[in-house]
Tab-separated table of C-alpha atoms in Angstrom:
chain	number	residue	atom	x	y	z
A	1	MET	CA	-12.170	49.175	11.382
A	2	VAL	CA	-10.536	49.994	13.933
A	3	GLU	CA	-7.102	50.898	14.256
A	4	GLY	CA	-5.309	50.579	18.029
A	5	LEU	CA	-2.218	49.584	19.949
A	6	GLY	CA	-2.519	45.517	19.969
A	7	GLU	CA	-3.044	45.057	23.582
A	8	HIS	CA	-6.099	43.046	23.378
A	9	LEU	CA	-3.491	40.559	21.220
A	10	ARG	CA	-3.835	36.902	22.710
A	11	ILE	CA	-1.221	35.097	19.535
A	12	CYS	CA	0.160	38.444	17.008
A	13	PRO	CA	3.299	40.571	19.140
A	14	GLN	CA	0.866	43.374	20.375
A	15	GLY	CA	1.512	46.743	18.739
A	16	TYR	CA	0.041	48.626	15.873
A	17	THR	CA	-2.356	46.474	15.181
A	18	CYS	CA	-5.636	46.519	12.941
A	19	CYS	CA	-7.151	43.430	14.253
A	20	THR	CA	-9.348	42.714	16.685
A	21	SER	CA	-9.583	39.198	19.501
A	22	ALA	CA	-12.340	38.322	17.701
A	23	MET	CA	-9.832	38.864	13.802
A	24	GLU	CA	-6.923	36.556	15.226
A	25	GLU	CA	-8.807	33.848	16.783
A	26	ASN	CA	-10.449	33.218	13.236
A	27	LEU	CA	-7.749	34.110	11.218
A	28	ALA	CA	-5.369	31.722	13.611
A	29	ASN	CA	-8.497	28.491	13.273
A	30	HIS	CA	-8.571	29.559	9.805
A	31	SER	CA	-4.222	29.458	9.269
A	32	ARG	CA	-4.666	25.627	10.937
A	33	ALA	CA	-7.583	24.963	8.914
A	34	GLU	CA	-5.494	25.757	5.786
A	35	LEU	CA	-2.614	23.907	6.976
A	36	GLU	CA	-4.622	20.429	7.739
A	37	ALA	CA	-6.037	20.967	3.718
A	38	ALA	CA	-2.575	21.384	2.458
A	39	LEU	CA	-1.383	18.270	4.093
A	40	ARG	CA	-4.122	16.473	3.310
A	41	ASP	CA	-4.128	16.915	-0.248
A	42	SER	CA	-0.074	16.040	-0.335
A	43	SER	CA	-1.051	12.959	1.036
A	44	HIS	CA	-3.783	12.690	-1.315
A	45	ALA	CA	-1.177	13.090	-3.870
A	46	LEU	CA	0.904	10.204	-2.729
A	47	GLN	CA	-2.118	8.156	-1.757
A	48	ALA	CA	-2.975	8.061	-5.872
A	49	SER	CA	0.547	6.862	-6.339
A	50	LEU	CA	0.557	4.226	-4.338
A	51	ALA	CA	-3.257	2.777	-5.049
A	52	ALA	CA	-2.356	3.465	-8.862
A	53	GLN	CA	0.990	0.904	-8.790
A	54	LEU	CA	-1.247	-1.251	-6.386
A	55	ARG	CA	-4.193	-2.198	-9.168
A	56	GLY	CA	-1.529	-2.227	-11.906
A	57	PHE	CA	0.198	-4.981	-10.254
A	58	ASP	CA	-2.852	-6.988	-9.192
A	59	ALA	CA	-4.597	-6.377	-12.790
A	60	HIS	CA	-0.955	-7.984	-13.258
A	61	PHE	CA	-0.769	-11.232	-11.211
A	62	GLN	CA	-4.441	-12.213	-11.835
A	63	HIS	CA	-3.800	-11.714	-15.456
A	64	LEU	CA	-0.897	-14.629	-15.196
A	65	LEU	CA	-2.715	-16.142	-12.926
A	66	ASN	CA	-5.912	-16.203	-15.288
A	67	GLU	CA	-4.230	-16.332	-18.792
A	68	SER	CA	-2.638	-20.196	-17.418
A	69	GLU	CA	-6.550	-21.150	-16.666
A	70	ARG	CA	-7.218	-20.704	-19.794
A	71	ALA	CA	-4.424	-22.437	-20.477
A	72	LEU	CA	-5.252	-25.705	-19.042
A	73	GLN	CA	-9.182	-25.646	-20.435
A	74	ASP	CA	-7.210	-25.209	-24.306
A	75	ALA	CA	-5.102	-28.082	-24.282
A	76	PHE	CA	-5.992	-29.763	-21.319
A	77	PRO	CA	-9.660	-31.446	-22.848
A	78	GLY	CA	-8.074	-32.383	-26.006
A	79	ALA	CA	-4.971	-33.405	-25.121
A	80	PHE	CA	-6.769	-36.077	-22.250
A	81	GLY	CA	-10.273	-36.547	-22.976
A	82	GLU	CA	-12.625	-37.801	-19.757
A	83	LEU	CA	-9.934	-38.084	-16.991
A	84	TYR	CA	-9.810	-34.091	-17.695
A	85	ALA	CA	-13.462	-34.184	-18.149
A	86	GLN	CA	-13.700	-35.920	-14.699
A	87	GLY	CA	-10.498	-33.359	-12.813
A	88	ALA	CA	-12.730	-30.451	-13.859
A	89	GLY	CA	-13.859	-29.108	-11.128
A	90	ALA	CA	-10.552	-29.336	-9.461
A	91	PHE	CA	-8.909	-27.608	-11.754
A	92	ARG	CA	-11.234	-24.813	-11.626
A	93	ASP	CA	-11.241	-24.446	-7.726
A	94	LEU	CA	-7.262	-25.146	-7.694
A	95	TYR	CA	-6.626	-21.598	-9.853
A	96	ALA	CA	-10.172	-19.744	-7.386
A	97	ASP	CA	-8.209	-20.766	-4.306
A	98	LEU	CA	-4.695	-19.441	-5.685
A	99	SER	CA	-6.291	-16.520	-6.661
A	100	ARG	CA	-7.759	-15.896	-2.612
A	101	TYR	CA	-4.545	-16.392	-1.531
A	102	TYR	CA	-2.797	-14.040	-3.488
A	103	HIS	CA	-4.828	-11.374	-2.190
A	104	GLY	CA	-4.894	-11.677	1.398
A	105	ALA	CA	-8.328	-14.714	2.176
A	106	ASN	CA	-7.188	-17.039	4.927
A	107	LEU	CA	-5.752	-19.837	3.799
A	108	GLN	CA	-2.652	-22.525	4.295
A	109	LEU	CA	-0.784	-22.766	0.849
A	110	ASP	CA	0.555	-26.652	1.461
A	111	ASP	CA	-2.589	-27.806	2.653
A	112	THR	CA	-5.317	-26.324	0.515
A	113	LEU	CA	-2.607	-28.059	-2.307
A	114	ALA	CA	-2.295	-31.171	-0.538
A	115	GLU	CA	-6.667	-31.584	-0.418
A	116	PHE	CA	-6.365	-30.649	-4.356
A	117	TRP	CA	-4.279	-33.604	-5.144
A	118	ALA	CA	-5.641	-35.754	-3.184
A	119	ARG	CA	-9.165	-35.089	-4.428
A	120	LEU	CA	-7.803	-34.408	-7.925
A	121	LEU	CA	-6.321	-38.496	-7.766
A	122	GLU	CA	-9.680	-39.353	-6.318
A	123	ARG	CA	-11.501	-38.206	-9.397
A	124	LEU	CA	-8.676	-39.135	-11.715
A	125	PHE	CA	-8.530	-42.769	-9.965
A	126	ARG	CA	-11.905	-42.741	-10.852
A	127	GLY	CA	-11.076	-42.165	-15.120
A	128	LEU	CA	-8.982	-44.454	-14.970
A	129	HIS	CA	-11.091	-47.488	-13.708
A	130	PRO	CA	-14.961	-46.781	-15.090
A	131	GLN	CA	-15.368	-50.585	-15.226
A	132	LEU	CA	-14.975	-50.428	-11.144
A	133	LEU	CA	-16.894	-49.705	-8.078
A	134	LEU	CA	-14.751	-47.357	-5.822
A	135	PRO	CA	-16.481	-46.112	-2.478
A	136	ASP	CA	-15.704	-43.815	-0.269
A	137	ASP	CA	-13.631	-46.012	2.236
A	138	TYR	CA	-11.072	-47.557	-0.708
A	139	LEU	CA	-11.201	-43.860	-2.178
A	140	ASP	CA	-9.793	-43.232	1.723
A	141	CYS	CA	-6.925	-46.446	1.863
A	142	LEU	CA	-6.069	-45.183	-1.435
A	143	GLY	CA	-5.084	-41.132	-0.536
A	144	LYS	CA	-3.536	-43.004	2.919
A	145	GLN	CA	-1.044	-44.372	0.401
A	146	ALA	CA	-0.967	-41.297	-2.208
A	147	GLU	CA	2.190	-40.120	-0.580
A	148	ALA	CA	3.971	-43.678	-0.625
A	149	LEU	CA	2.954	-44.432	-4.173
A	150	ARG	CA	3.534	-40.161	-5.477
A	151	PRO	CA	1.230	-40.610	-8.719
A	152	PHE	CA	2.033	-37.580	-9.497
A	153	GLY	CA	5.363	-37.386	-9.905
A	154	ASP	CA	7.668	-34.856	-8.378
A	155	ALA	CA	5.181	-32.238	-9.869
A	156	PRO	CA	2.888	-31.762	-6.649
A	157	ARG	CA	6.329	-31.067	-4.716
A	158	GLU	CA	7.420	-28.825	-7.026
A	159	LEU	CA	4.426	-26.811	-7.807
A	160	ARG	CA	4.081	-26.350	-3.161
A	161	LEU	CA	7.690	-24.675	-3.672
A	162	ARG	CA	7.189	-22.960	-5.848
A	163	ALA	CA	3.994	-20.940	-6.070
A	164	THR	CA	4.438	-20.958	-2.283
A	165	ARG	CA	7.595	-18.559	-3.117
A	166	ALA	CA	5.674	-17.120	-5.660
A	167	LEU	CA	2.641	-16.103	-4.527
A	168	VAL	CA	3.803	-15.334	-1.121
A	169	ALA	CA	6.096	-12.648	-2.723
A	170	ALA	CA	3.817	-10.846	-4.922
A	171	ARG	CA	0.846	-10.816	-2.432
A	172	ALA	CA	3.038	-9.612	0.175
A	173	PHE	CA	4.435	-6.896	-2.321
A	174	VAL	CA	0.801	-5.771	-3.123
A	175	GLN	CA	-0.195	-5.917	0.600
A	176	GLY	CA	3.555	-3.312	0.967
A	177	LEU	CA	0.949	-0.710	-0.758
A	178	GLY	CA	-2.246	-1.228	0.436
A	179	VAL	CA	-0.260	-1.061	3.893
A	180	ALA	CA	1.665	2.448	2.755
A	181	GLY	CA	-1.219	3.743	1.288
A	182	ASP	CA	-4.037	3.621	4.614
A	183	VAL	CA	-1.033	4.798	7.419
A	184	VAL	CA	-0.403	8.021	4.742
A	185	ARG	CA	-4.359	8.458	4.464
A	186	LYS	CA	-5.126	7.582	8.444
A	187	VAL	CA	-2.079	10.171	9.473
A	188	ALA	CA	-3.160	12.977	6.888
A	189	GLN	CA	-6.250	12.500	8.721
A	190	VAL	CA	-4.426	13.695	12.888
A	191	PRO	CA	-5.083	17.019	13.702
A	192	LEU	CA	-2.949	19.630	14.711
A	193	GLY	CA	-2.360	20.598	17.922
A	194	PRO	CA	-4.047	24.725	19.523
A	195	GLU	CA	0.633	25.098	19.937
A	196	CYS	CA	0.232	25.072	16.235
A	197	SER	CA	-2.832	26.711	14.829
A	198	ARG	CA	-0.675	29.528	16.779
A	199	ALA	CA	2.231	29.144	15.210
A	200	VAL	CA	0.843	29.225	11.849
A	201	MET	CA	-1.101	32.274	12.576
A	202	LYS	CA	2.065	34.223	13.829
A	203	LEU	CA	4.336	33.070	11.309
A	204	VAL	CA	1.188	33.286	7.866
A	205	TYR	CA	-0.910	36.099	9.723
A	206	CYS	CA	0.578	38.219	12.098
A	207	ALA	CA	2.354	40.294	9.191
A	208	HIS	CA	-1.045	41.454	7.854
A	209	CYS	CA	-2.871	42.501	11.878
A	210	LEU	CA	0.445	44.907	12.176
A	211	GLY	CA	0.284	46.173	8.648
A	212	VAL	CA	3.557	44.615	6.500
A	213	PRO	CA	1.235	41.780	4.371
A	214	GLY	CA	3.744	42.485	1.840
A	215	ALA	CA	6.798	40.741	4.351
A	216	ARG	CA	7.006	36.877	3.936
A	217	PRO	CA	8.067	34.558	6.144
A	218	CYS	CA	11.850	34.254	6.474
A	219	PRO	CA	13.287	30.318	5.603
A	220	ASP	CA	14.288	29.566	8.866
A	221	TYR	CA	11.304	31.140	10.884
A	222	CYS	CA	8.892	28.734	8.278
A	223	ARG	CA	10.591	25.549	8.091
A	224	ASN	CA	10.884	25.987	12.391
A	225	VAL	CA	6.871	26.294	13.072
A	226	LEU	CA	6.176	23.236	10.501
A	227	LYS	CA	9.431	21.244	11.993
A	228	GLY	CA	7.366	21.533	15.204
A	229	CYS	CA	3.828	21.275	13.764
A	230	LEU	CA	4.973	18.009	12.587
A	231	ALA	CA	7.227	16.649	14.807
A	232	ASN	CA	4.663	13.329	15.017
A	233	GLN	CA	4.472	12.646	11.466
A	234	ALA	CA	8.939	13.474	11.443
A	235	ASP	CA	9.046	10.632	13.524
A	236	LEU	CA	7.801	7.741	10.917
A	237	ASP	CA	11.051	8.589	8.820
A	238	ALA	CA	12.342	5.634	9.318
A	239	GLU	CA	10.207	2.651	9.513
A	240	TRP	CA	8.733	4.172	6.472
A	241	ARG	CA	11.709	4.095	5.135
A	242	ASN	CA	11.812	0.420	5.802
A	243	LEU	CA	9.121	-0.837	4.010
A	244	LEU	CA	9.981	1.471	1.617
A	245	ASP	CA	13.024	-1.052	0.949
A	246	SER	CA	11.964	-3.952	1.804
A	247	MET	CA	9.163	-3.361	-0.991
A	248	VAL	CA	11.978	-2.370	-3.495
A	249	LEU	CA	13.959	-5.134	-2.492
A	250	ILE	CA	11.234	-7.909	-2.946
A	251	THR	CA	10.115	-7.511	-6.705
A	252	ASP	CA	14.093	-9.277	-6.579
A	253	LYS	CA	12.139	-12.611	-6.147
A	254	PHE	CA	9.995	-11.638	-9.307
A	255	TRP	CA	12.458	-13.032	-12.222
A	256	GLY	CA	13.647	-15.991	-13.154
A	257	PRO	CA	12.680	-20.119	-13.539
A	258	SER	CA	12.036	-19.767	-10.208
A	259	GLY	CA	10.086	-16.208	-10.259
A	260	THR	CA	6.341	-14.908	-9.278
A	261	GLU	CA	6.109	-13.974	-13.107
A	262	SER	CA	6.694	-17.451	-14.189
A	263	VAL	CA	5.707	-19.546	-11.870
A	264	ILE	CA	2.032	-18.336	-11.962
A	265	SER	CA	1.789	-18.083	-15.439
A	266	SER	CA	3.052	-21.983	-15.577
A	267	VAL	CA	0.628	-23.344	-13.029
A	268	HIS	CA	-1.137	-25.539	-15.636
A	269	LEU	CA	2.339	-27.062	-17.068
A	270	TRP	CA	3.344	-27.962	-13.854
A	271	LEU	CA	-0.642	-30.170	-13.402
A	272	ALA	CA	-0.172	-30.979	-17.323
A	273	GLU	CA	3.007	-32.388	-15.891
A	274	ALA	CA	1.505	-34.225	-12.941
A	275	ILE	CA	-1.439	-36.015	-15.349
A	276	ASN	CA	1.158	-37.308	-17.347
A	277	ALA	CA	3.505	-38.857	-14.307
A	278	LEU	CA	-0.336	-41.045	-13.697
A	279	GLN	CA	-0.711	-41.967	-16.666
A	280	ASP	CA	2.533	-43.619	-17.514
A	281	ASN	CA	1.925	-45.097	-13.882
A	282	ARG	CA	-1.010	-45.938	-14.880
A	283	ASP	CA	-0.809	-49.632	-14.301
A	284	THR	CA	2.050	-49.885	-11.287
A	285	LEU	CA	-0.049	-47.442	-9.267
A	286	THR	CA	-3.016	-49.897	-10.077
A	287	ALA	CA	-0.838	-52.415	-8.976
A	288	LYS	CA	0.040	-51.295	-5.475
A	289	VAL	CA	-3.230	-49.768	-4.790
A	290	ILE	CA	-4.676	-53.702	-5.444
A	291	GLN	CA	-2.166	-54.448	-3.311
A	292	GLY	CA	-2.715	-52.341	-0.620
A	293	CYS	CA	-6.498	-51.989	-1.041
A	294	GLY	CA	-7.499	-55.098	-2.480
A	295	ASN	CA	-9.751	-55.749	-5.114
A	296	PRO	CA	-12.940	-53.844	-5.722
A	297	LYS	CA	-15.745	-54.961	-7.079
A	298	VAL	CA	-16.740	-54.630	-10.841
A	299	ASN	CA	-19.797	-52.002	-11.336
A	300	PRO	CA	-22.586	-53.991	-13.163
A	301	GLN	CA	-23.363	-50.816	-14.747
A	302	GLY	CA	-19.885	-49.434	-16.037
A	303	PRO	CA	-18.408	-50.019	-19.017
A	304	GLY	CA	-17.582	-54.258	-19.475
A	305	SER	CA	-13.946	-53.058	-19.462
A	306	GLU	CA	-11.715	-49.838	-18.915
A	307	GLY	CA	-12.041	-47.057	-21.447
A	308	LYS	CA	-10.335	-45.860	-24.183
A	309	LEU	CA	-8.290	-42.725	-22.788
A	310	PRO	CA	-5.727	-40.722	-24.238
A	311	ARG	CA	-1.872	-42.296	-23.161
A	312	GLY	CA	0.376	-39.240	-25.102
A	313	LYS	CA	2.171	-36.858	-23.423
A	314	LEU	CA	0.976	-33.526	-23.094
A	315	ALA	CA	3.692	-30.963	-23.908
A	316	LEU	CA	2.877	-27.463	-23.624
A	317	PRO	CA	5.054	-24.555	-24.981
A	318	GLU	CA	6.398	-22.235	-21.421
A	319	ARG	CA	5.099	-18.517	-22.047
A	320	LEU	CA	7.359	-16.060	-22.550
A	321	PRO	CA	7.956	-12.043	-20.785
A	322	THR	CA	5.395	-9.541	-22.624
A	323	GLY	CA	7.754	-7.143	-20.882
A	324	THR	CA	4.860	-5.674	-18.596
A	325	LEU	CA	6.475	-6.384	-15.316
A	326	GLU	CA	9.182	-5.483	-15.776
A	327	LYS	CA	7.405	-1.734	-15.940
A	328	LEU	CA	5.362	-1.729	-13.609
A	329	VAL	CA	8.781	-2.604	-11.670
A	330	SER	CA	11.228	-0.044	-13.415
A	331	GLU	CA	8.189	2.876	-12.352
A	332	ALA	CA	7.270	1.591	-8.888
A	333	LYS	CA	11.224	1.429	-8.255
A	334	ALA	CA	11.516	5.299	-9.072
A	335	GLN	CA	8.014	6.067	-6.875
A	336	LEU	CA	8.402	4.722	-3.817
A	337	ARG	CA	12.143	6.175	-4.297
A	338	ASP	CA	10.654	9.580	-4.759
A	339	ALA	CA	8.721	8.960	-1.649
A	340	GLN	CA	11.143	7.390	0.332
A	341	ASP	CA	11.426	11.556	2.804
A	342	PHE	CA	7.622	11.720	1.791
A	343	TRP	CA	7.584	12.607	6.336
A	344	ILE	CA	11.278	14.537	6.907
A	345	SER	CA	10.539	16.738	3.548
A	346	LEU	CA	7.180	18.263	3.979
A	347	PRO	CA	8.571	21.230	6.489
A	348	GLY	CA	10.585	21.632	3.432
A	349	SER	CA	7.865	21.353	0.781
A	350	LEU	CA	4.846	23.331	2.376
A	351	CYS	CA	7.885	26.200	3.366
A	352	SER	CA	9.205	25.716	-0.452
A	353	GLU	CA	5.547	25.740	-1.937
A	354	LYS	CA	2.694	26.109	-0.365
A	355	MET	CA	3.643	29.351	2.618
A	356	ALA	CA	4.832	32.077	0.864
A	357	MET	CA	8.324	32.058	2.269
A	358	SER	CA	10.815	34.794	1.561
A	359	ALA	CA	12.998	33.635	-0.835
A	360	ALA	CA	16.545	34.891	1.650
A	361	SER	CA	16.715	35.095	5.024
A	362	ASP	CA	17.600	38.713	5.260
A	363	ASP	CA	16.256	42.078	7.047
A	364	ARG	CA	12.283	42.025	4.654
A	365	CYS	CA	11.640	38.729	5.932
A	366	TRP	CA	8.516	38.053	8.772
A	367	ASN	CA	10.698	37.154	11.823
A	368	GLY	CA	7.529	36.547	13.536
A	369	MET	CA	7.680	39.749	15.514
A	370	ALA	CA	8.607	41.986	12.753
A	371	ARG	CA	10.747	42.372	9.486
A	372	GLY	CA	13.901	41.003	9.870
A	373	ARG	CA	16.185	38.443	10.017
A	374	TYR	CA	15.553	35.411	11.866
A	375	LEU	CA	18.002	34.127	14.087
A	376	PRO	CA	17.390	30.786	16.169
A	377	GLU	CA	19.385	27.845	14.532
A	378	VAL	CA	17.005	25.303	12.960
A	379	MET	CA	15.198	22.318	15.028
A	380	GLY	CA	16.176	18.360	13.662
A	381	ASP	CA	13.644	16.023	12.055
A	382	GLY	CA	10.675	14.266	14.527
A	383	LEU	CA	9.195	15.093	18.168
A	384	ALA	CA	12.530	14.398	20.588
A	385	ASN	CA	14.016	17.232	18.600
A	386	GLN	CA	11.628	20.071	19.531
A	387	ILE	CA	12.446	20.200	23.001
A	388	ASN	CA	13.386	23.359	22.153
A	389	ASN	CA	12.070	24.619	19.256
A	390	PRO	CA	11.126	28.594	19.047
A	391	GLU	CA	8.138	28.576	17.561
A	392	VAL	CA	5.936	25.829	18.615
A	393	GLU	CA	5.496	24.549	22.429
A	394	VAL	CA	6.335	20.793	22.155
A	395	ASP	CA	5.529	18.554	24.422
A	396	ILE	CA	7.821	15.385	23.509
A	397	THR	CA	7.173	13.019	26.568
A	398	LYS	CA	3.253	12.989	24.658
A	399	PRO	CA	3.599	10.963	21.076
A	400	ASP	CA	0.349	11.408	19.188
A	401	MET	CA	-1.034	7.961	19.195
A	402	THR	CA	-2.409	7.652	15.974
A	403	ILE	CA	0.606	8.435	14.438
A	404	ARG	CA	2.521	5.542	16.839
A	405	GLN	CA	0.282	3.370	15.694
A	406	GLN	CA	0.984	3.839	12.671
A	407	ILE	CA	4.453	3.133	13.109
A	408	MET	CA	3.716	0.276	14.415
A	409	GLN	CA	1.138	-1.299	11.389
A	410	LEU	CA	4.791	0.397	9.479
A	411	LYS	CA	7.372	-2.536	11.515
A	412	ILE	CA	4.657	-4.982	10.022
A	413	MET	CA	4.210	-5.310	7.695
A	414	THR	CA	7.988	-4.895	6.951
A	415	ASN	CA	8.566	-7.741	8.925
A	416	TRP	CA	6.070	-9.596	6.764
A	417	LEU	CA	8.439	-9.251	3.523
A	418	HIS	CA	11.133	-9.925	4.937
A	419	SER	CA	9.634	-13.625	5.610
A	420	ALA	CA	8.111	-13.245	2.687
A	421	TYR	CA	11.202	-12.492	0.588
A	422	ASN	CA	12.572	-15.671	2.225
A	423	GLY	CA	9.686	-17.643	1.128
A	424	GLU	CA	7.621	-18.186	4.055
A	425	ASP	CA	4.188	-17.982	4.142
A	426	ALA	CA	3.150	-15.639	7.046
A	427	ASP	CA	0.228	-14.501	7.622
A	428	PHE	CA	-0.003	-10.651	8.285
A	429	GLN	CA	-1.180	-8.896	11.245
A	430	ASP	CA	-2.935	-5.777	11.043
A	431	ALA	CA	-2.541	-3.759	13.994
A	432	SER	CA	-5.146	-0.357	13.424
A	433	ASP	CA	-8.504	-0.982	15.595
A	434	ASP	CA	-9.920	1.010	13.677
A	435	GLY	CA	-12.081	-1.353	11.786
A	436	SER	CA	-10.980	-0.480	8.266
A	437	GLY	CA	-9.488	-4.052	8.201
A	438	SER	CA	-7.860	-6.771	9.421
A	439	GLY	CA	-5.743	-10.028	8.478
A	440	SER	CA	-3.861	-10.513	5.343
A	441	GLY	CA	-5.829	-8.427	3.953
A	442	GLY	CA	-5.957	-5.243	5.430
A	443	GLY	CA	-4.654	-3.236	3.219
A	444	CYS	CA	-6.035	-3.934	-0.218
A	445	PRO	CA	-9.006	-1.645	-2.006
A	446	ASP	CA	-12.933	-2.785	-1.371
A	447	ASP	CA	-11.681	-4.263	-5.657
A	448	ILE	CA	-8.632	-6.336	-4.627
A	449	CYS	CA	-9.331	-7.474	-1.298
A	450	GLY	CA	-11.042	-5.918	0.670
A	451	ARG	CA	-10.149	-2.211	1.504
A	452	ARG	CA	-10.373	0.732	-0.027
A	453	LEU	CA	-8.060	2.799	-1.840
A	454	SER	CA	-8.852	5.567	-4.358
A	455	GLY	CA	-6.989	8.232	-6.424
A	456	LYS	CA	-5.676	8.520	-9.887
A	457	SER	CA	-1.833	7.741	-10.615
A	458	SER	CA	0.097	10.977	-9.949
A	459	GLY	CA	4.196	11.599	-11.508
A	460	SER	CA	6.764	10.017	-10.115
A	461	ARG	CA	7.654	12.476	-7.027
A	462	THR	CA	4.662	13.168	-5.206
A	463	THR	CA	3.897	17.195	-5.660
A	464	LEU	CA	2.308	19.495	-2.305
A	465	THR	CA	-1.281	20.436	-5.171
A	466	TYR	CA	-3.426	22.842	-2.726
A	467	ALA	CA	-2.190	26.472	-2.420
A	468	LEU	CA	-3.307	28.399	0.636
A	469	PRO	CA	-4.931	31.276	0.558
A	470	GLY	CA	-3.810	35.007	1.333
A	471	LEU	CA	-0.165	33.978	0.965
A	472	SER	CA	0.343	35.842	-2.576
A	473	GLU	CA	3.688	35.709	-3.603
A	474	GLN	CA	4.105	39.270	-3.090
A	475	GLY	CA	7.508	40.793	-3.013
A	476	GLY	CA	8.395	42.113	-0.095
A	477	GLN	CA	8.396	45.896	0.070
A	478	LYS	CA	10.596	48.317	1.990
A	479	THR	CA	8.100	49.628	4.484
A	480	SER	CA	9.492	51.380	7.912
A	481	ALA	CA	7.453	51.460	11.277
A	482	ALA	CA	6.989	55.103	10.674
A	483	ALA	CA	5.720	55.110	7.808
A	484	LEU	CA	2.955	52.610	8.039
A	485	HIS	CA	-0.709	54.110	7.530
A	486	PRO	CA	-3.894	52.791	6.696
A	487	GLN	CA	-3.631	51.181	4.263
A	488	PRO	CA	-2.647	48.506	5.142
A	489	CYS	CA	-6.115	47.505	7.614
A	490	THR	CA	-7.944	48.387	4.269
A	491	ALA	CA	-6.597	45.327	3.049
A	492	LEU	CA	-6.208	43.160	5.954
A	493	LEU	CA	-10.178	44.231	5.757
A	494	LEU	CA	-10.467	42.731	2.074
A	495	LEU	CA	-8.839	39.845	2.828
A	496	LEU	CA	-11.076	38.690	5.783
A	497	LEU	CA	-14.292	39.290	3.448
A	498	ALA	CA	-12.301	37.332	1.110
A	499	LEU	CA	-12.086	34.089	3.339
A	500	VAL	CA	-15.760	34.666	4.442
A	501	LEU	CA	-16.735	34.197	0.862
A	502	LEU	CA	-14.561	31.374	0.971
A	503	VAL	CA	-15.702	29.869	4.055
A	504	ALA	CA	-19.535	30.285	2.702
A	505	ARG	CA	-19.378	28.789	-0.593
A	506	PRO	CA	-20.224	25.172	-1.208
A	507	ARG	CA	-17.207	22.978	-2.376
A	508	GLY	CA	-18.009	19.960	-4.574
A	509	ARG	CA	-14.444	17.594	-4.110
């Protein structure tokens, strides 16, 4: 390898060098690819954590709904006989609609429940009077009087109020996990700019080009470089924190008699109460319907008299909490709080864990020009604070539009969580333009509500898992300019060969 004075270098300081222009360009490209890979892998860890939480909560809420339906199927046939047979299809469709609503389907729960009660009344009234002919126009008249007659007592109103609040809270929380994971995924795909590539090259490999590979980056120097490179990502911080705080807050709605767990697991109890009320009011209801709609004709093919229907009330025990939800919420709160500073902590985390940064800022660390102290102050977080960044030229007037869009996505989801906390049934509107999802199901996996999030759960704290090649934890040996000799150039050649082999090697991810 030919050594020179470095007049040809465009990124590294000019001086004694082992690098050609082509080597410098290759190292710059490689350093950018390394940093982008490190960012993706750190994001994958957070995505996996959020996806694991989402799947855990979804499985639990769906289990509660399934158990309620199973309890209905076990108890209602024996208690209500032919009445249950008449209403079985309506019950089945109700649970299917509740599940679809929870998973983000574009349903108005008030309308869905109103249609269910109207359909159930028609079927059960027929079951109560199998000897009568009840044509559609007669049943239409029955439906128009239903609100005044209140055939099911207070059960429809109570179920509507409680189920709406419970399911709104559950689906908003799960949707929040999906949106958070989606934001992390999309931001991880944002490429680093050319100015960042130059700065990272200077930070990581220029010491090698100048023959001082043992000099590790000064801490403040490394932070300034990565704060400049990740300025747009840091601007996610405020809305990211707002979202996670809102998700922690809405878990308060999971507890108590009107909480999510109690209500979802007790849907069948409200249905049993409704049928009990219908049986209690059977004679009065029939008289009022005949008064308002007229005497229906007798069905000549029906039974000679009213069938014998069970008249006793069905009393079912309430389901006791198993502790599963408490555990899920406790773990989620810990992980969401750990993830709050994810975006602004990235520069420091990468520098301390992946950049082989010097333990202290002294005259032995690499300051971008030579061994020596790094004097500039550390910049603040975010795009606006990079106007005077000494290491990365950042145009603060041109924010990254992908990240701005994700900031808007976080705001929209946070507003929806606020509405859900107040019991309001509002649809989540996905501001994404990549076609990966829309409507109220936009942030969930394919097998949950139409959006894919893959990965296994990580620990309670998100960690960076990608080690940058070529940045070993080697000690900084004291080397003066006068002591330079050809060995560092040999070391650089070996480094370049290693990088070529790394690129050429097939990767299985």
